[in-house]
CSV table of C-alpha atoms and ligand atoms in Angstrom, one decimal:
chain,number,residue,atom,x,y,z
X,245,MET,CA,-50.9,44.2,154.2
X,246,ILE,CA,-47.2,44.5,154.3
X,247,SER,CA,-45.8,44.1,150.7
X,248,LEU,CA,-42.3,42.7,150.1
X,249,ALA,CA,-43.4,42.4,146.5
X,250,GLY,CA,-42.7,45.6,145.0
X,251,GLY,CA,-39.5,47.0,143.4
X,252,MET,CA,-40.2,50.5,144.2
X,253,PRO,CA,-37.8,53.1,145.6
X,254,ASN,CA,-38.9,54.1,149.3
X,255,SER,CA,-40.5,57.5,149.2
X,256,ASP,CA,-39.0,58.3,152.8
X,257,LEU,CA,-35.8,57.9,151.3
X,258,MET,CA,-35.8,60.0,148.7
X,259,ASP,CA,-34.9,64.0,149.0
X,260,ILE,CA,-38.5,65.3,148.2
X,261,GLU,CA,-37.6,68.8,149.5
X,262,GLY,CA,-34.3,68.5,147.3
X,263,LEU,CA,-36.2,67.8,144.3
X,264,ASP,CA,-38.9,70.5,144.8
X,265,ALA,CA,-36.1,73.2,145.3
X,266,ALA,CA,-34.7,71.8,142.0
X,267,CYS,CA,-38.0,72.3,140.2
X,268,ARG,CA,-38.7,75.8,141.4
X,269,THR,CA,-35.2,76.6,140.6
X,270,TRP,CA,-35.5,75.6,137.1
X,271,LEU,CA,-38.7,77.3,137.0
X,272,SER,CA,-37.1,80.7,137.6
X,273,ASP,CA,-33.8,80.3,136.0
X,274,SER,CA,-35.2,78.8,132.8
X,275,PRO,CA,-35.9,81.2,129.6
X,276,ALA,CA,-40.0,81.3,129.4
X,277,LYS,CA,-39.9,81.0,125.5
X,278,SER,CA,-38.5,77.6,125.8
X,279,ARG,CA,-39.4,76.1,129.0
X,280,TYR,CA,-42.6,74.7,127.5
X,281,GLN,CA,-41.0,73.8,123.9
X,282,TYR,CA,-39.8,70.9,121.9
X,283,SER,CA,-36.6,70.4,122.8
X,284,LEU,CA,-33.6,67.7,121.5
X,285,THR,CA,-34.1,64.2,120.9
X,286,GLU,CA,-30.8,63.5,122.4
X,287,GLY,CA,-32.1,65.2,125.4
X,288,GLU,CA,-30.9,68.3,127.3
X,289,PRO,CA,-27.2,69.3,126.7
X,290,SER,CA,-26.8,70.1,130.2
X,291,LEU,CA,-27.9,66.8,131.5
X,292,ARG,CA,-25.9,65.1,129.0
X,293,GLN,CA,-23.1,67.1,129.9
X,294,MET,CA,-23.2,66.0,133.8
X,295,ILE,CA,-23.8,62.5,133.0
X,296,SER,CA,-20.7,62.3,131.2
X,297,ASP,CA,-18.5,64.4,133.3
X,298,ARG,CA,-19.8,62.5,136.9
X,299,PHE,CA,-21.0,58.7,135.4
X,300,LEU,CA,-18.6,58.0,132.2
X,301,SER,CA,-15.3,60.3,133.3
X,302,TYR,CA,-13.1,56.8,133.6
X,303,ASP,CA,-13.7,57.0,129.4
X,304,GLN,CA,-11.3,59.4,128.3
X,305,GLY,CA,-12.8,60.3,125.1
X,306,VAL,CA,-16.6,60.6,126.2
X,307,ASP,CA,-18.5,63.7,125.7
X,308,ILE,CA,-22.3,64.5,125.5
X,309,ASP,CA,-22.5,63.4,121.9
X,310,ASP,CA,-22.0,59.8,123.8
X,311,VAL,CA,-25.1,60.1,126.0
X,312,LEU,CA,-28.4,59.5,125.0
X,313,ILE,CA,-31.4,60.4,127.6
X,314,THR,CA,-33.9,58.0,127.5
X,315,THR,CA,-37.6,57.7,129.3
X,316,GLY,CA,-36.5,55.7,132.1
X,317,SER,CA,-33.9,52.6,131.4
X,318,GLN,CA,-37.1,50.7,130.5
X,319,GLN,CA,-36.8,52.8,127.1
X,320,GLY,CA,-33.3,52.3,127.4
X,321,LEU,CA,-33.8,48.7,127.2
X,322,GLU,CA,-36.1,48.7,124.3
X,323,LEU,CA,-34.0,50.9,122.2
X,324,ALA,CA,-31.0,48.7,123.0
X,325,PHE,CA,-32.4,45.5,122.0
X,326,HIS,CA,-33.8,46.9,118.7
X,327,VAL,CA,-30.4,48.4,117.5
X,328,ALA,CA,-28.4,45.4,118.9
X,329,VAL,CA,-30.1,42.5,117.1
X,330,ALA,CA,-30.2,41.9,113.9
X,331,PRO,CA,-33.0,39.6,112.3
X,332,GLY,CA,-32.5,36.3,112.8
X,333,GLU,CA,-30.0,36.8,115.7
X,334,LYS,CA,-31.2,36.1,119.3
X,335,VAL,CA,-30.5,37.5,122.7
X,336,ILE,CA,-29.3,35.4,125.7
X,337,VAL,CA,-30.6,36.3,128.9
X,338,GLU,CA,-29.8,34.8,132.3
X,339,ARG,CA,-32.2,32.5,134.5
X,340,PRO,CA,-33.7,34.0,136.2
X,341,THR,CA,-33.9,38.1,135.2
X,342,TYR,CA,-35.9,41.0,135.3
X,343,LEU,CA,-39.3,40.3,133.9
X,344,ALA,CA,-40.1,43.1,132.0
X,345,ALA,CA,-36.8,42.9,129.9
X,346,LEU,CA,-38.4,39.5,128.9
X,347,GLN,CA,-41.4,41.4,128.0
X,348,ILE,CA,-39.9,43.6,125.7
X,349,LEU,CA,-38.4,40.8,123.8
X,350,ASP,CA,-41.6,39.1,123.6
X,351,ILE,CA,-43.5,41.8,122.3
X,352,ALA,CA,-40.8,43.0,119.5
X,353,GLY,CA,-40.8,39.4,118.5
X,354,ILE,CA,-37.2,39.0,119.2
X,355,GLU,CA,-36.0,35.2,119.8
X,356,MET,CA,-34.7,34.6,123.2
X,357,ALA,CA,-32.3,31.9,124.7
X,358,SER,CA,-31.4,31.5,128.1
X,359,ALA,CA,-28.3,30.6,130.3
X,360,GLY,CA,-28.2,29.5,134.1
X,361,GLY,CA,-26.2,31.7,136.4
X,362,ASP,CA,-24.9,31.3,140.1
X,363,GLU,CA,-23.3,33.4,142.9
X,364,ASP,CA,-21.3,35.1,140.2
X,365,GLY,CA,-23.5,35.7,137.6
X,366,ILE,CA,-24.5,34.2,134.1
X,367,ALA,CA,-23.0,30.9,133.4
X,368,LEU,CA,-20.3,31.9,130.8
X,369,ASP,CA,-20.2,28.0,129.2
X,370,GLU,CA,-23.6,27.9,128.2
X,371,VAL,CA,-23.3,31.2,126.8
X,372,GLU,CA,-20.5,30.3,124.6
X,373,ASP,CA,-22.3,27.0,124.1
X,374,LEU,CA,-25.2,29.1,122.3
X,375,ALA,CA,-22.9,31.5,120.7
X,376,ARG,CA,-21.0,28.6,119.0
X,377,SER,CA,-24.1,27.1,118.0
X,378,SER,CA,-26.6,29.9,117.0
X,379,LYS,CA,-26.5,33.9,115.9
X,380,VAL,CA,-26.7,35.7,119.1
X,381,GLY,CA,-27.2,39.4,118.6
X,382,ALA,CA,-26.8,40.4,122.2
X,383,VAL,CA,-26.3,39.0,126.0
X,384,TYR,CA,-28.6,41.0,127.9
X,385,VAL,CA,-27.2,41.0,131.9
X,386,VAL,CA,-27.8,43.2,135.0
X,387,PRO,CA,-24.7,42.6,137.1
X,388,ASP,CA,-25.2,45.1,139.9
X,389,PHE,CA,-28.0,43.8,142.5
X,390,ALA,CA,-29.8,42.2,140.1
X,391,ASN,CA,-33.3,42.2,139.7
X,392,PRO,CA,-34.8,39.5,141.1
X,393,THR,CA,-31.7,38.0,142.7
X,394,GLY,CA,-29.8,41.1,144.3
X,395,ARG,CA,-26.4,39.3,142.9
X,396,VAL,CA,-23.3,40.8,141.9
X,397,MET,CA,-21.5,39.8,138.6
X,398,ALA,CA,-17.7,39.1,139.6
X,399,LEU,CA,-15.1,41.1,138.1
X,400,GLU,CA,-13.4,37.9,136.4
X,401,ARG,CA,-16.9,37.0,135.0
X,402,ARG,CA,-17.3,40.9,133.4
X,403,ARG,CA,-14.0,40.6,131.9
X,404,ALA,CA,-14.3,36.9,130.4
X,405,LEU,CA,-18.1,37.8,129.4
X,406,ILE,CA,-16.3,41.0,127.2
X,407,GLU,CA,-13.8,38.7,125.9
X,408,LEU,CA,-16.3,36.6,124.6
X,409,SER,CA,-18.4,39.6,123.0
X,410,GLU,CA,-15.2,40.3,121.0
X,411,LYS,CA,-14.6,36.5,120.0
X,412,TYR,CA,-18.3,36.0,118.8
X,413,GLY,CA,-19.1,39.3,117.7
X,414,PHE,CA,-22.3,40.0,120.1
X,415,TYR,CA,-23.2,43.2,122.1
X,416,ILE,CA,-23.7,43.2,125.8
X,417,ILE,CA,-26.3,44.9,127.3
X,418,GLU,CA,-25.9,46.1,130.8
X,419,ASP,CA,-28.8,47.1,132.6
X,420,ASN,CA,-27.6,49.1,135.7
X,421,PRO,CA,-30.4,51.0,137.5
X,422,TYR,CA,-29.2,49.7,140.8
X,423,GLY,CA,-25.2,50.1,140.7
X,424,LYS,CA,-25.3,53.3,142.9
X,425,LEU,CA,-27.5,51.4,145.5
X,426,ARG,CA,-24.2,49.7,147.1
X,427,PHE,CA,-24.6,50.2,151.0
X,428,SER,CA,-21.7,47.6,152.0
X,429,GLY,CA,-18.7,45.9,150.0
X,430,GLN,CA,-16.2,47.3,147.2
X,431,GLU,CA,-17.6,48.8,143.8
X,432,LEU,CA,-17.0,47.2,141.1
X,433,PRO,CA,-16.3,48.4,137.9
X,434,THR,CA,-19.0,48.5,135.1
X,435,ILE,CA,-19.0,46.1,132.1
X,436,HIS,CA,-18.9,49.6,130.0
X,437,GLN,CA,-16.1,50.7,131.8
X,438,LEU,CA,-14.6,47.6,131.8
X,439,ALA,CA,-14.8,47.2,128.0
X,440,ARG,CA,-13.3,50.7,127.2
X,441,SER,CA,-10.6,50.0,129.1
X,442,MET,CA,-9.9,46.7,127.2
X,443,GLY,CA,-10.7,48.4,123.9
X,444,SER,CA,-13.6,47.2,123.5
X,445,HIS,CA,-16.8,49.0,121.9
X,446,ASN,CA,-19.4,45.9,122.6
X,447,CYS,CA,-21.2,47.4,125.8
X,448,ILE,CA,-24.2,49.0,125.5
X,449,HIS,CA,-24.6,50.8,128.9
X,450,VAL,CA,-28.1,51.5,130.2
X,451,ALA,CA,-28.6,53.3,133.3
X,452,SER,CA,-31.2,55.4,135.2
X,453,PHE,CA,-31.9,58.1,137.9
X,454,SER,CA,-35.2,55.9,138.9
X,455,LYS,CA,-33.6,54.2,141.8
X,456,PHE,CA,-31.4,57.0,143.2
X,457,ILE,CA,-33.3,60.2,142.6
X,458,SER,CA,-36.8,59.6,141.4
X,459,PRO,CA,-38.5,57.0,139.7
X,460,GLY,CA,-41.7,59.1,138.3
X,461,LEU,CA,-39.2,61.7,136.8
X,462,ARG,CA,-38.5,58.7,134.1
X,463,VAL,CA,-35.2,59.9,132.9
X,464,GLY,CA,-32.5,57.3,132.3
X,465,TRP,CA,-29.4,57.4,129.9
X,466,VAL,CA,-27.6,55.3,127.4
X,467,THR,CA,-24.2,55.2,126.1
X,468,ALA,CA,-22.8,53.2,123.5
X,469,GLU,CA,-20.4,53.5,120.2
X,470,PRO,CA,-21.7,56.1,118.1
X,471,SER,CA,-23.2,54.2,115.3
X,472,LEU,CA,-25.4,52.6,117.7
X,473,LEU,CA,-26.1,55.5,119.4
X,474,ARG,CA,-27.2,57.4,116.2
X,475,ASP,CA,-29.7,54.1,115.6
X,476,MET,CA,-30.9,54.7,119.0
X,477,VAL,CA,-31.8,58.6,118.4
X,478,ILE,CA,-33.8,57.7,115.4
X,479,MET,CA,-35.9,55.3,116.8
X,480,LYS,CA,-36.5,57.2,119.9
X,481,GLN,CA,-37.7,59.9,117.9
X,482,SER,CA,-40.5,57.7,116.3
X,483,LYS,CA,-41.4,56.6,120.0
X,484,ASP,CA,-41.7,60.1,121.8
X,485,LEU,CA,-39.6,62.6,120.1
X,486,HIS,CA,-37.7,63.5,123.3
X,487,THR,CA,-37.8,62.8,127.3
X,488,SER,CA,-39.8,65.5,129.2
X,489,THR,CA,-37.8,68.7,129.2
X,490,MET,CA,-39.0,69.2,132.7
X,491,SER,CA,-38.1,66.0,134.0
X,492,GLN,CA,-34.6,66.6,132.6
X,493,ASN,CA,-34.5,69.7,134.1
X,494,ILE,CA,-35.3,68.7,137.3
X,495,VAL,CA,-32.5,66.2,137.5
X,496,SER,CA,-29.8,68.2,136.3
X,497,HIS,CA,-30.9,71.2,138.5
X,498,TYR,CA,-30.8,68.6,141.4
X,499,LEU,CA,-27.4,67.1,140.3
X,500,ALA,CA,-26.0,71.1,140.3
X,501,SER,CA,-27.6,71.5,143.7
X,502,GLY,CA,-25.0,69.2,145.2
X,503,ARG,CA,-27.6,67.5,147.6
X,504,LEU,CA,-27.4,63.8,145.7
X,505,GLU,CA,-24.2,62.6,147.6
X,506,ALA,CA,-25.4,63.4,151.2
X,507,ASN,CA,-29.0,62.1,150.3
X,508,LEU,CA,-27.6,59.1,148.7
X,509,ASP,CA,-25.7,58.1,152.0
X,510,LYS,CA,-28.6,58.4,153.9
X,511,ALA,CA,-30.8,56.6,151.7
X,512,MET,CA,-28.0,53.9,151.8
X,513,GLN,CA,-28.3,53.6,155.6
X,514,GLY,CA,-31.8,53.1,155.1
X,515,TYR,CA,-31.5,50.5,152.8
X,516,ARG,CA,-28.8,48.7,154.9
X,517,GLN,CA,-30.7,48.9,158.1
X,518,ARG,CA,-33.9,47.5,156.2
X,519,MET,CA,-32.2,44.9,154.4
X,520,HIS,CA,-30.6,43.5,157.8
X,521,ALA,CA,-33.9,43.9,159.6
X,522,LEU,CA,-35.4,41.6,157.0
X,523,ALA,CA,-32.6,38.7,156.8
X,524,ASP,CA,-32.4,38.8,160.6
X,525,ALA,CA,-35.5,38.1,161.1
X,526,LEU,CA,-36.0,35.5,158.6
X,527,ASN,CA,-32.7,34.1,160.3
X,528,SER,CA,-34.2,33.9,163.5
X,529,GLU,CA,-37.8,32.8,162.7
X,530,LEU,CA,-37.5,30.8,159.5
X,531,ALA,CA,-33.9,29.2,159.2
X,532,GLY,CA,-34.4,25.6,158.0
X,533,SER,CA,-37.2,26.8,155.9
X,534,ILE,CA,-35.9,29.5,153.4
X,535,SER,CA,-32.7,30.1,152.6
X,536,PHE,CA,-31.9,33.6,151.2
X,537,THR,CA,-29.1,35.9,150.2
X,538,ARG,CA,-27.7,39.1,151.9
X,539,PRO,CA,-27.0,41.5,149.4
X,540,GLU,CA,-24.2,44.4,149.5
X,541,GLY,CA,-26.8,46.8,147.8
X,542,GLY,CA,-30.1,47.1,145.8
X,543,MET,CA,-33.5,46.1,146.8
X,544,PHE,CA,-34.0,42.4,147.0
X,545,LEU,CA,-33.5,39.6,148.8
X,546,TRP,CA,-33.4,36.2,147.2
X,547,GLY,CA,-35.2,33.3,148.9
X,548,THR,CA,-35.5,29.4,148.4
X,549,LEU,CA,-38.0,27.4,150.1
X,550,GLU,CA,-36.3,24.1,151.6
X,551,GLN,CA,-39.1,22.1,151.5
X,552,ASP,CA,-41.0,20.9,148.8
X,553,VAL,CA,-43.3,23.7,148.4
X,554,GLU,CA,-44.2,25.7,145.7
X,555,ALA,CA,-43.8,29.8,146.3
X,556,SER,CA,-47.1,30.1,144.2
X,557,THR,CA,-48.9,28.1,146.6
X,558,LEU,CA,-47.3,29.8,149.6
X,559,LEU,CA,-48.1,33.2,148.1
X,560,GLN,CA,-52.0,32.4,148.4
X,561,LEU,CA,-51.6,31.6,152.1
X,562,ALA,CA,-49.3,34.7,152.9
X,563,LEU,CA,-51.6,37.1,151.3
X,564,GLU,CA,-54.4,35.8,153.6
X,565,GLU,CA,-51.9,36.5,156.3
X,566,GLY,CA,-51.3,39.9,155.1
X,567,VAL,CA,-47.9,39.6,153.5
X,568,ALA,CA,-46.6,39.9,150.1
X,569,PHE,CA,-43.8,38.8,147.7
X,570,VAL,CA,-43.0,37.8,144.3
X,571,PRO,CA,-42.9,34.0,143.3
X,572,GLY,CA,-39.6,33.2,141.7
X,573,ALA,CA,-41.3,31.6,138.6
X,574,GLU,CA,-42.3,35.1,137.4
X,575,PHE,CA,-38.6,36.2,136.6
X,576,TYR,CA,-37.7,33.1,134.3
X,577,PRO,CA,-38.5,32.5,130.6
X,578,ALA,CA,-41.8,30.7,130.2
X,579,GLU,CA,-40.7,27.2,129.5
X,580,ALA,CA,-38.0,27.2,132.7
X,581,ARG,CA,-40.3,28.4,135.0
X,582,TYR,CA,-40.5,25.4,137.1
X,583,GLU,CA,-36.5,26.0,138.0
X,584,GLY,CA,-38.1,29.2,140.0
X,585,ALA,CA,-41.1,27.1,141.8
X,586,ASN,CA,-39.2,27.2,145.0
X,587,GLN,CA,-37.7,30.5,145.0
X,588,MET,CA,-39.1,33.9,145.7
X,589,ARG,CA,-38.2,37.5,145.6
X,590,LEU,CA,-38.5,39.5,148.8
X,591,SER,CA,-38.0,43.4,148.7
X,592,TYR,CA,-37.0,45.5,151.6
X,593,SER,CA,-37.1,48.7,149.8
X,594,GLY,CA,-40.6,49.4,150.5
X,595,ILE,CA,-40.8,48.4,154.2
X,596,THR,CA,-40.1,50.3,157.3
X,597,PRO,CA,-37.4,48.5,159.8
X,598,GLU,CA,-40.0,47.7,162.2
X,599,GLN,CA,-42.0,45.9,159.6
X,600,ALA,CA,-39.7,43.2,159.0
X,601,GLY,CA,-40.5,41.1,162.1
X,602,PRO,CA,-44.0,41.2,161.5
X,603,ALA,CA,-43.7,40.5,158.0
X,604,VAL,CA,-41.6,37.5,158.6
X,605,MET,CA,-44.3,36.4,161.5
X,606,ARG,CA,-46.7,36.3,158.4
X,607,LEU,CA,-44.5,34.5,156.5
X,608,LYS,CA,-44.1,31.8,159.2
X,609,SER,CA,-48.3,31.2,159.8
X,610,ALA,CA,-48.5,31.0,156.2
X,611,LEU,CA,-45.7,28.2,155.7
X,612,ARG,CA,-47.2,26.4,159.1
X,613,LYS,CA,-50.5,26.5,157.2
X,614,LEU,CA,-49.0,24.4,154.5
X,615,GLY,CA,-47.7,21.9,157.2
O,108,LIG,N1,-34.2,47.3,134.5
O,108,LIG,C1,-34.3,46.8,135.6
O,108,LIG,C2,-33.4,45.4,136.3
O,108,LIG,C3,-35.1,47.2,136.7
O,108,LIG,O1,-35.7,46.5,138.1
O,108,LIG,C4,-35.9,48.2,136.7
O,108,LIG,C5,-37.0,48.9,137.3
O,108,LIG,N2,-38.1,48.0,137.8
O,108,LIG,C6,-35.7,49.1,135.1
O,108,LIG,C7,-34.8,48.4,134.2
O,108,LIG,C8,-36.7,50.3,134.5
O,108,LIG,O2,-36.6,51.3,135.4
O,108,LIG,P1,-36.4,52.7,135.0
O,108,LIG,O3,-37.5,52.5,133.6
O,108,LIG,O4,-37.4,53.1,136.0
O,108,LIG,O5,-35.2,53.4,135.0
């Protein structure tokens, strides 16, 4: 089986040696008495300091009090939805969007509305219509290399979303686990960075070390205005007291080791190579059957079947041929699943470049069987 279904970082592109070394340094450097003790809910001060210095330095006034460490960005999202949305308010998501964000909203019983999107991101005319006609607490977006589409929200759209948030008084929850995974093109400022430069405090920025250091350590972070962050700390306290001290320290010692930049460059070469291998194979074997995007970063190609074929039907045949992917309908709210019927998410992060060709040949055989 060749899987284009997962969204995991490739273990071959992780700096396992560097992480092992960071772990050993922490074990030998940290005071034995505190090593296995409880710690602060907000997170380890050394890691929060590094995050504010390295990732939030665009914000002049930022310091460690503006950073909350979370157990992955998944927890950051859950906390953000809870504090940003008051009873009776809804959250607007883009169609399609990150499946597990929909699950958080569903389980929390938070009402959701959705807006369509295009190459430049969420459709703001639809957002504005919803904000005019109902109480919107937050708009949730994945602006950089979105899961599932791989799209990047355009700069002007980011600015206009911030302006709308000020006009209608909603928060923007910026979910940004993939921002560091750019392998070509020009980096854009995050929505949080833009919002701060425009004097807006409406953005809750949720980020993670999962995709560019290690997902298993479960370390992410959130930055937002102080009152929201305080509410999130109280809520996190009730969830897990704090994120694993050992995990946080492995991350901070790894960042301090100075190995991140070189390894990230290497990893980006690896992802770029895999993306092109998959896109080139699709182009030469399935042009006319599947149209697809060529992203500038992240882990996903977004494919659209040209024939009137359901991606879920194709998946059954593809599995028999030995290749897996995720049908697009999975990423839509229940009432809009039909919109994704002929779409598919193809992940290149987990394969080797050499597997791209065989994966596409298997897809081609599955499509042939459909006639
Ligand atoms: N947001 C998005 C868009 C994701 O794709 C993921 C991981 N699949 C997450 C959040 C959660 O990642 P983590 O909790 O590992 O940081």
